């Protein structure tokens, strides 16, 4: 994308778009929820389908002129079914949060009880945080990970479910580096007669590629994002069995959304098609190997990983044992100066605050897309550790910055 047409009519926006492309090329995106889509996905997302009103579903729209919208949405649905093996798929949620809201409104009444992981332990705002609409509509109880092991406390979840008697248990997380035992949570949900919503937003691609066990066929509802480990452009998706299909579809539209973003659904179709291709499984496997290599490098420098490692695409570093006076925000800001972009994150047993937490979270999906393998990830780990040791040392930051420039230049993203 060269933005030539935008430049002619709107140089200010063109400058920002070009700046963002250069930023992505020149820096290392290690926000665990970010990735880089293909030019094909971006082209589909910028198509004329942005002009089309397609309220309803393929074959049953409220407006005329939807034949190509039907084609595109049909392709996205068929490909998603093939990727995740779900009986029913809704590709219309504008985001992962909308997908969750749709499922919750499909199965709950205001005042019902939600049991989900605490945000500071790796949960998500849309799982019932007081600032989110789910937190305002529903009674929310939280389970936690074990402070010592950093792993989900399945027994604690089971105990809490028996006392809280939830209507839905939400699993699936934003900052959890370990494999999730979906069946164990389902067993608890069955025992207390609750629905189970598995939100695989972060690991949608890992699940599609078989790099993480799938909750499809176990949990009643599975939601995901389409822009994280699967590179299909920004949006959400819902999967369920036929029994719940009508409830889910009407909860999305007309329940919480109007016209679907058909241009984004075209991006989803293209991205899902790419993920069905022969290279995606190798990509997802490399994402996991890269996270492991990154974690090893950080540990070699004395940094402490929550749960002692990772099975997935991300590592969570607890700075307190090795650097008790350094906060996640200190490290995030210093790293950003060098061109490594990641985020400060709360850790289990957080002793600071959500705004200035004690950890950092780093993911490998985006760097793997641009061709990084284990050797480069270990180098990145070395660079991160140097900055953690000396976040205020300008000469260290300058050296790290030069190394980041070299790594980015030898793995270009968009020409
Ligand atoms: C990222 C994420 C979502 C979706 O986020 P959106 O920004 O709304 O697309 C939902 N759940 C979890 C667990 C997430 O990590």
Short mmCIF file of C-alpha atoms and ligand atoms in Angstrom, two decimals:
data_model
loop_
_atom_site.label_atom_id
_atom_site.label_comp_id
_atom_site.label_asym_id
_atom_site.label_seq_id
_atom_site.Cartn_x
_atom_site.Cartn_y
_atom_site.Cartn_z
CA UNK A 1 0.00 0.00 0.00
CA UNK A 2 1.46 3.32 -1.03
CA UNK A 3 -1.40 5.65 -0.03
CA UNK A 4 -0.88 7.69 -3.22
CA UNK A 5 -4.57 8.46 -3.57
CA UNK A 6 -4.96 9.50 0.05
CA UNK A 7 -1.87 11.67 -0.31
CA UNK A 8 -3.46 13.59 -3.17
CA UNK A 9 -6.62 14.38 -1.20
CA UNK A 10 -5.50 14.29 2.41
CA UNK A 11 -1.77 14.66 3.09
CA UNK A 12 -2.22 14.81 6.87
CA UNK A 13 -3.81 11.36 7.03
CA UNK A 14 -1.36 10.02 4.41
CA UNK A 15 1.53 11.18 6.58
CA UNK A 16 0.13 9.29 9.56
CA UNK A 17 -0.49 6.14 7.50
CA UNK A 18 3.00 6.22 6.02
CA UNK A 19 4.44 6.91 9.45
CA UNK A 20 2.66 3.87 10.85
CA UNK A 21 3.91 1.62 8.04
CA UNK A 22 7.47 2.82 8.71
CA UNK A 23 7.01 2.38 12.46
CA UNK A 24 5.94 -1.23 11.92
CA UNK A 25 8.87 -1.87 9.58
CA UNK A 26 11.45 -0.25 11.83
CA UNK A 27 10.41 -1.56 15.25
CA UNK A 28 9.92 -5.03 16.73
CA UNK A 29 6.25 -5.65 17.59
CA UNK A 30 6.20 -7.84 20.68
CA UNK A 31 2.76 -6.93 21.98
CA UNK A 32 1.48 -10.49 22.38
CA UNK A 33 -1.89 -9.66 20.80
CA UNK A 34 -0.43 -8.07 17.66
CA UNK A 35 0.54 -9.48 14.30
CA UNK A 36 1.06 -8.35 10.70
CA UNK A 37 -1.49 -9.35 8.04
CA UNK A 38 -0.62 -9.97 4.40
CA UNK A 39 -1.04 -7.39 1.65
CA UNK A 40 -3.89 -9.58 0.36
CA UNK A 41 -5.79 -9.26 3.64
CA UNK A 42 -5.28 -5.48 3.65
CA UNK A 43 -6.43 -5.18 0.05
CA UNK A 44 -9.60 -7.15 0.82
CA UNK A 45 -10.23 -4.97 3.88
CA UNK A 46 -10.04 -1.83 1.78
CA UNK A 47 -12.50 -3.13 -0.83
CA UNK A 48 -15.81 -1.66 -2.02
CA UNK A 49 -17.60 -3.95 0.42
CA UNK A 50 -17.22 -1.10 2.92
CA UNK A 51 -20.08 0.53 0.97
CA UNK A 52 -22.45 -2.41 1.24
CA UNK A 53 -25.22 -2.81 3.83
CA UNK A 54 -25.69 -6.49 4.59
CA UNK A 55 -27.78 -6.66 7.77
CA UNK A 56 -28.82 -10.26 8.25
CA UNK A 57 -26.97 -13.40 7.21
CA UNK A 58 -26.08 -15.00 3.83
CA UNK A 59 -29.28 -15.81 1.95
CA UNK A 60 -31.41 -13.74 4.35
CA UNK A 61 -30.50 -10.05 4.18
CA UNK A 62 -32.64 -7.02 4.89
CA UNK A 63 -31.31 -5.13 1.85
CA UNK A 64 -30.81 -5.85 -1.82
CA UNK A 65 -27.42 -5.92 -3.50
CA UNK A 66 -25.89 -8.51 -1.20
CA UNK A 67 -24.96 -11.27 -3.66
CA UNK A 68 -21.21 -10.67 -3.32
CA UNK A 69 -21.48 -10.03 0.40
CA UNK A 70 -23.13 -13.46 0.61
CA UNK A 71 -20.25 -14.99 -1.36
CA UNK A 72 -17.62 -13.43 0.88
CA UNK A 73 -19.35 -14.22 4.17
CA UNK A 74 -20.07 -17.77 2.98
CA UNK A 75 -16.39 -18.28 2.20
CA UNK A 76 -15.32 -16.89 5.57
CA UNK A 77 -17.76 -19.22 7.37
CA UNK A 78 -16.80 -22.33 5.38
CA UNK A 79 -13.10 -21.70 5.90
CA UNK A 80 -13.56 -21.04 9.62
CA UNK A 81 -15.49 -24.31 9.97
CA UNK A 82 -12.62 -26.11 8.29
CA UNK A 83 -10.00 -24.38 10.47
CA UNK A 84 -11.64 -24.96 13.84
CA UNK A 85 -14.07 -27.80 13.18
CA UNK A 86 -17.09 -25.96 14.59
CA UNK A 87 -20.68 -26.83 13.63
CA UNK A 88 -21.75 -23.20 13.48
CA UNK A 89 -19.69 -20.05 12.96
CA UNK A 90 -20.64 -16.37 13.11
CA UNK A 91 -17.99 -14.13 11.51
CA UNK A 92 -19.80 -10.82 12.04
CA UNK A 93 -18.59 -9.64 15.49
CA UNK A 94 -16.72 -6.37 15.02
CA UNK A 95 -14.18 -7.41 17.66
CA UNK A 96 -13.39 -10.08 20.21
CA UNK A 97 -15.18 -8.04 22.87
CA UNK A 98 -18.35 -7.89 20.73
CA UNK A 99 -18.14 -11.66 20.28
CA UNK A 100 -18.08 -12.11 24.05
CA UNK A 101 -20.90 -9.63 24.61
CA UNK A 102 -23.03 -11.41 22.01
CA UNK A 103 -22.59 -14.79 23.71
CA UNK A 104 -23.28 -13.35 27.16
CA UNK A 105 -26.47 -11.63 25.99
CA UNK A 106 -27.53 -14.83 24.19
CA UNK A 107 -27.43 -16.90 27.37
CA UNK A 108 -27.78 -14.54 30.35
CA UNK A 109 -30.31 -12.19 31.88
CA UNK A 110 -29.13 -9.05 33.66
CA UNK A 111 -28.22 -9.99 37.23
CA UNK A 112 -27.05 -13.50 36.30
CA UNK A 113 -23.69 -14.66 37.58
CA UNK A 114 -20.45 -14.81 35.57
CA UNK A 115 -17.37 -16.61 36.86
CA UNK A 116 -14.17 -15.53 35.10
CA UNK A 117 -10.45 -15.11 35.69
CA UNK A 118 -9.39 -11.96 37.54
CA UNK A 119 -8.02 -9.33 35.13
CA UNK A 120 -4.77 -8.95 37.07
CA UNK A 121 -4.26 -12.72 36.80
CA UNK A 122 -4.54 -12.70 33.00
CA UNK A 123 -8.27 -12.26 32.30
CA UNK A 124 -9.88 -9.73 29.94
CA UNK A 125 -11.95 -6.57 30.45
CA UNK A 126 -14.87 -8.10 28.52
CA UNK A 127 -15.08 -10.94 31.04
CA UNK A 128 -16.92 -8.73 33.50
CA UNK A 129 -14.60 -5.95 34.65
CA UNK A 130 -16.58 -3.21 36.42
CA UNK A 131 -15.60 -0.72 33.69
CA UNK A 132 -17.03 -3.01 30.97
CA UNK A 133 -20.73 -3.37 30.21
CA UNK A 134 -20.54 -7.03 31.26
CA UNK A 135 -19.45 -5.89 34.71
CA UNK A 136 -22.43 -3.56 34.94
CA UNK A 137 -25.03 -6.08 33.73
CA UNK A 138 -23.95 -9.20 35.56
CA UNK A 139 -22.83 -10.35 38.99
CA UNK A 140 -19.19 -11.23 38.51
CA UNK A 141 -17.00 -13.53 40.56
CA UNK A 142 -13.35 -14.18 39.76
CA UNK A 143 -11.13 -17.21 40.01
CA UNK A 144 -7.35 -16.87 40.03
CA UNK A 145 -4.09 -18.48 39.12
CA UNK A 146 -1.95 -19.94 41.88
CA UNK A 147 0.47 -17.26 43.12
CA UNK A 148 3.24 -19.82 43.60
CA UNK A 149 3.03 -21.79 40.35
CA UNK A 150 1.50 -19.13 38.10
CA UNK A 151 -0.84 -21.83 36.77
CA UNK A 152 -4.60 -21.91 36.80
CA UNK A 153 -5.95 -23.13 40.09
CA UNK A 154 -8.50 -25.63 38.74
CA UNK A 155 -9.41 -26.88 42.22
CA UNK A 156 -9.97 -23.32 43.43
CA UNK A 157 -12.11 -22.65 40.37
CA UNK A 158 -14.16 -25.75 41.12
CA UNK A 159 -14.67 -24.72 44.78
CA UNK A 160 -15.62 -21.21 43.80
CA UNK A 161 -18.08 -22.50 41.18
CA UNK A 162 -19.82 -24.57 43.84
CA UNK A 163 -20.27 -21.58 46.15
CA UNK A 164 -20.96 -18.90 43.50
CA UNK A 165 -23.32 -21.05 41.39
CA UNK A 166 -22.53 -19.18 38.15
CA UNK A 167 -24.68 -19.18 35.03
CA UNK A 168 -21.57 -19.10 32.86
CA UNK A 169 -17.91 -19.86 33.42
CA UNK A 170 -15.57 -17.97 31.10
CA UNK A 171 -12.20 -19.49 30.29
CA UNK A 172 -9.56 -18.23 27.86
CA UNK A 173 -7.11 -15.48 28.74
CA UNK A 174 -5.00 -12.47 27.71
CA UNK A 175 -1.83 -13.10 29.65
CA UNK A 176 -1.58 -16.80 30.39
CA UNK A 177 1.47 -18.61 29.03
CA UNK A 178 0.36 -22.19 29.70
CA UNK A 179 -1.85 -24.79 28.04
CA UNK A 180 -5.45 -24.59 29.25
CA UNK A 181 -7.27 -27.77 30.32
CA UNK A 182 -10.65 -27.03 28.71
CA UNK A 183 -12.13 -30.37 29.76
CA UNK A 184 -11.40 -29.75 33.45
CA UNK A 185 -13.28 -26.43 33.30
CA UNK A 186 -16.10 -28.06 31.34
CA UNK A 187 -16.42 -30.70 34.05
CA UNK A 188 -16.87 -27.97 36.65
CA UNK A 189 -19.37 -26.18 34.41
CA UNK A 190 -21.36 -29.40 33.99
CA UNK A 191 -21.32 -30.06 37.73
CA UNK A 192 -22.77 -26.64 38.57
CA UNK A 193 -25.06 -26.54 35.52
CA UNK A 194 -23.36 -23.48 34.00
CA UNK A 195 -22.59 -22.66 30.41
CA UNK A 196 -18.93 -22.60 29.43
CA UNK A 197 -17.57 -19.86 27.17
CA UNK A 198 -13.99 -20.48 26.04
CA UNK A 199 -12.48 -17.24 24.75
CA UNK A 200 -9.47 -18.20 22.61
CA UNK A 201 -8.83 -14.62 21.38
CA UNK A 202 -5.07 -14.87 21.86
CA UNK A 203 -4.58 -18.41 20.65
CA UNK A 204 -7.10 -18.62 17.80
CA UNK A 205 -4.28 -19.36 15.35
CA UNK A 206 -2.47 -21.78 17.65
CA UNK A 207 -5.69 -23.74 18.10
CA UNK A 208 -6.35 -23.78 14.33
CA UNK A 209 -2.85 -25.14 13.74
CA UNK A 210 -3.03 -27.76 16.50
CA UNK A 211 -0.39 -26.00 18.61
CA UNK A 212 -2.82 -25.69 21.52
CA UNK A 213 -5.68 -28.11 22.35
CA UNK A 214 -9.03 -26.93 21.04
CA UNK A 215 -12.08 -26.17 23.18
CA UNK A 216 -14.34 -26.60 20.13
CA UNK A 217 -16.58 -29.58 20.83
CA UNK A 218 -15.93 -29.24 24.59
CA UNK A 219 -17.15 -25.75 25.59
CA UNK A 220 -20.67 -24.65 24.62
CA UNK A 221 -19.35 -21.45 23.06
CA UNK A 222 -15.97 -20.48 21.70
CA UNK A 223 -15.11 -16.89 20.86
CA UNK A 224 -11.99 -15.58 19.22
CA UNK A 225 -10.31 -12.63 17.63
CA UNK A 226 -9.19 -12.76 14.02
CA UNK A 227 -6.18 -10.45 14.28
CA UNK A 228 -3.89 -12.03 16.88
CA UNK A 229 -2.31 -15.43 16.25
CA UNK A 230 -4.47 -15.80 13.13
CA UNK A 231 -3.64 -13.10 10.62
CA UNK A 232 -7.06 -12.34 9.20
CA UNK A 233 -7.48 -8.68 10.13
CA UNK A 234 -9.13 -7.00 13.08
CA UNK A 235 -12.39 -8.58 14.22
CA UNK A 236 -14.15 -11.32 16.17
CA UNK A 237 -15.69 -14.74 15.61
CA UNK A 238 -18.09 -17.01 17.52
CA UNK A 239 -18.29 -20.80 17.27
CA UNK A 240 -20.92 -23.09 18.74
CA UNK A 241 -22.99 -26.16 17.98
CA UNK A 242 -26.19 -26.06 15.89
CA UNK A 243 -28.32 -26.05 19.02
CA UNK A 244 -27.15 -22.54 19.94
CA UNK A 245 -26.75 -21.18 16.39
CA UNK A 246 -29.95 -19.12 16.18
CA UNK A 247 -29.47 -17.60 19.65
CA UNK A 248 -25.92 -16.56 18.82
CA UNK A 249 -26.81 -15.16 15.41
CA UNK A 250 -29.66 -13.06 16.72
CA UNK A 251 -27.58 -11.87 19.68
CA UNK A 252 -25.00 -10.48 17.21
CA UNK A 253 -27.58 -9.01 14.84
CA UNK A 254 -29.93 -7.42 15.72
CA UNK A 255 -28.88 -7.91 19.37
CA UNK A 256 -25.79 -5.77 19.65
CA UNK A 257 -24.73 -4.85 16.10
CA UNK A 258 -26.16 -3.38 12.92
CA UNK A 259 -24.64 -3.86 9.49
CA UNK A 260 -21.66 -6.21 9.42
CA UNK A 261 -18.25 -4.82 8.40
CA UNK A 262 -18.31 -6.72 5.11
CA UNK A 263 -14.89 -5.40 4.05
CA UNK A 264 -13.41 -6.82 7.25
CA UNK A 265 -15.25 -10.09 6.68
CA UNK A 266 -13.54 -10.19 3.27
CA UNK A 267 -10.23 -9.81 5.13
CA UNK A 268 -11.25 -12.66 7.44
CA UNK A 269 -12.05 -14.87 4.43
CA UNK A 270 -8.66 -14.17 2.86
CA UNK A 271 -6.78 -14.63 6.13
CA UNK A 272 -8.61 -17.89 6.91
CA UNK A 273 -7.80 -19.10 3.39
CA UNK A 274 -4.12 -18.37 4.04
CA UNK A 275 -4.32 -20.23 7.36
CA UNK A 276 -5.68 -23.30 5.54
CA UNK A 277 -2.61 -23.25 3.32
CA UNK A 278 0.43 -25.43 3.83
CA UNK A 279 2.61 -22.83 5.55
CA UNK A 280 0.40 -21.88 8.47
CA UNK A 281 1.07 -24.92 10.66
CA UNK A 282 4.81 -24.34 10.31
CA UNK A 283 4.28 -20.68 11.20
CA UNK A 284 2.30 -21.49 14.36
CA UNK A 285 4.86 -24.09 15.45
CA UNK A 286 7.62 -21.51 14.96
CA UNK A 287 5.65 -18.96 17.05
CA UNK A 288 5.69 -21.39 19.99
CA UNK A 289 9.35 -22.37 19.52
CA UNK A 290 10.25 -18.69 19.36
CA UNK A 291 8.44 -17.91 22.63
CA UNK A 292 10.30 -20.78 24.25
CA UNK A 293 13.66 -19.48 22.94
CA UNK A 294 12.81 -15.97 24.11
CA UNK A 295 11.89 -17.27 27.58
CA UNK A 296 15.13 -19.28 27.82
CA UNK A 297 17.21 -16.24 26.91
CA UNK A 298 15.45 -14.09 29.51
CA UNK A 299 15.90 -16.74 32.20
CA UNK A 300 19.60 -17.07 31.36
CA UNK A 301 19.90 -13.42 32.29
CA UNK A 302 18.29 -14.10 35.65
CA UNK A 303 14.78 -12.90 34.83
CA UNK A 304 11.86 -14.74 36.36
CA UNK A 305 9.05 -16.07 34.14
CA UNK A 306 5.56 -16.50 35.57
CA UNK A 307 4.93 -20.28 35.68
CA UNK A 308 8.61 -20.83 34.86
CA UNK A 309 8.18 -20.81 31.10
CA UNK A 310 5.64 -20.98 28.31
CA UNK A 311 3.65 -23.44 26.17
CA UNK A 312 2.26 -20.70 23.93
CA UNK A 313 3.14 -17.55 22.02
CA UNK A 314 3.91 -15.35 25.01
CA UNK A 315 6.04 -15.01 28.09
CA UNK A 316 5.16 -13.09 31.20
CA UNK A 317 8.13 -11.74 33.19
CA UNK A 318 7.78 -10.98 36.90
CA UNK A 319 10.42 -8.30 37.52
CA UNK A 320 10.14 -8.41 41.31
CA UNK A 321 12.50 -11.30 42.12
CA UNK A 322 15.37 -10.01 39.96
CA UNK A 323 14.70 -6.26 39.80
CA UNK A 324 12.56 -5.28 42.81
CA UNK A 325 12.92 -1.54 42.14
CA UNK A 326 12.13 -1.64 38.42
CA UNK A 327 8.52 -1.51 37.27
CA UNK A 328 6.92 -2.84 34.08
CA UNK A 329 6.27 0.73 32.92
CA UNK A 330 9.97 1.65 33.38
CA UNK A 331 10.94 -1.26 31.16
CA UNK A 332 8.16 -0.68 28.61
CA UNK A 333 9.20 2.97 28.17
CA UNK A 334 12.93 2.23 27.92
CA UNK A 335 12.36 -0.59 25.43
CA UNK A 336 10.13 1.58 23.29
CA UNK A 337 13.01 4.06 22.98
CA UNK A 338 15.08 1.25 21.47
CA UNK A 339 12.35 0.11 19.08
CA UNK A 340 11.16 -2.96 21.00
CA UNK A 341 7.43 -2.54 21.59
CA UNK A 342 5.81 -4.61 24.33
CA UNK A 343 3.59 -3.90 27.31
CA UNK A 344 3.79 -3.66 31.06
CA UNK A 345 1.52 -6.27 32.62
CA UNK A 346 0.21 -7.26 36.00
CA UNK A 347 1.53 -10.52 37.43
CA UNK A 348 -0.14 -13.02 39.77
CA UNK A 349 0.05 -11.67 43.33
CA UNK A 350 0.55 -8.15 41.96
CA UNK A 351 1.89 -5.79 44.63
CA UNK A 352 1.84 -2.58 42.55
CA UNK A 353 -1.10 -1.39 40.43
CA UNK A 354 -2.66 -2.10 37.06
CA UNK A 355 -1.28 1.24 35.83
CA UNK A 356 2.27 0.58 36.98
CA UNK A 357 2.50 -3.18 37.31
CA UNK A 358 5.43 -5.44 38.17
CA UNK A 359 5.69 -7.40 34.94
CA UNK A 360 6.12 -7.26 31.20
CA UNK A 361 4.39 -9.43 28.60
CA UNK A 362 6.11 -10.30 25.33
CA UNK A 363 4.77 -12.30 22.40
CA UNK A 364 6.29 -13.78 19.26
CA UNK A 365 3.45 -13.90 16.65
CA UNK A 366 4.41 -10.67 14.85
CA UNK A 367 8.17 -11.25 14.84
CA UNK A 368 7.62 -14.79 13.58
CA UNK A 369 5.55 -13.38 10.71
CA UNK A 370 8.52 -11.27 9.68
CA UNK A 371 10.79 -14.30 9.65
CA UNK A 372 12.43 -14.41 13.09
CA UNK A 373 13.58 -17.82 14.27
CA UNK A 374 15.12 -19.04 17.53
CA UNK A 375 18.54 -17.42 17.01
CA UNK A 376 17.00 -13.98 16.45
CA UNK A 377 14.61 -14.49 19.37
CA UNK A 378 17.52 -15.29 21.69
CA UNK A 379 19.21 -12.11 20.48
CA UNK A 380 16.03 -10.15 21.21
CA UNK A 381 15.92 -11.76 24.66
CA UNK A 382 19.51 -10.62 25.28
CA UNK A 383 18.59 -7.07 24.23
CA UNK A 384 15.51 -6.98 26.48
CA UNK A 385 17.58 -8.22 29.42
CA UNK A 386 20.19 -5.51 28.85
CA UNK A 387 17.49 -2.83 28.97
CA UNK A 388 15.88 -4.34 32.08
CA UNK A 389 19.28 -4.16 33.79
CA UNK A 390 19.85 -0.51 32.84
CA UNK A 391 16.64 1.21 31.73
CA UNK A 392 18.14 4.66 32.28
CA UNK A 393 21.57 4.11 30.74
CA UNK A 394 21.54 6.08 27.48
CA UNK A 395 24.61 4.32 26.08
CA UNK A 396 23.00 0.89 26.60
CA UNK A 397 19.78 2.13 25.00
CA UNK A 398 21.74 3.45 22.00
CA UNK A 399 23.52 0.11 21.50
CA UNK A 400 20.29 -1.85 21.81
CA UNK A 401 18.61 0.55 19.43
CA UNK A 402 21.31 -0.04 16.79
CA UNK A 403 20.91 -3.81 17.18
CA UNK A 404 17.13 -3.47 16.80
CA UNK A 405 17.64 -1.47 13.59
CA UNK A 406 19.80 -4.27 12.18
CA UNK A 407 17.32 -6.98 13.13
CA UNK A 408 14.41 -5.04 11.62
CA UNK A 409 16.31 -4.19 8.43
CA UNK A 410 17.31 -7.81 7.81
CA UNK A 411 13.68 -8.94 8.22
CA UNK A 412 11.65 -6.35 6.28
CA UNK A 413 7.87 -6.42 6.50
CA UNK A 414 6.13 -4.39 3.84
CA UNK A 415 8.16 -3.25 0.81
C1 LIG B 1 -7.79 -9.55 22.84
C2 LIG B 1 -8.82 -10.24 23.62
C3 LIG B 1 -10.18 -10.10 23.29
C4 LIG B 1 -10.69 -9.25 22.18
O1 LIG B 1 -10.30 -7.98 22.16
P1 LIG B 1 -10.82 -6.92 21.10
O2 LIG B 1 -9.82 -5.86 21.26
O3 LIG B 1 -12.17 -6.51 21.53
O4 LIG B 1 -10.83 -7.56 19.75
C5 LIG B 1 -11.10 -10.86 24.00
N1 LIG B 1 -10.72 -11.71 24.95
C6 LIG B 1 -9.42 -11.89 25.28
C7 LIG B 1 -9.08 -12.89 26.32
C8 LIG B 1 -8.44 -11.15 24.63
O5 LIG B 1 -7.17 -11.31 24.97
#
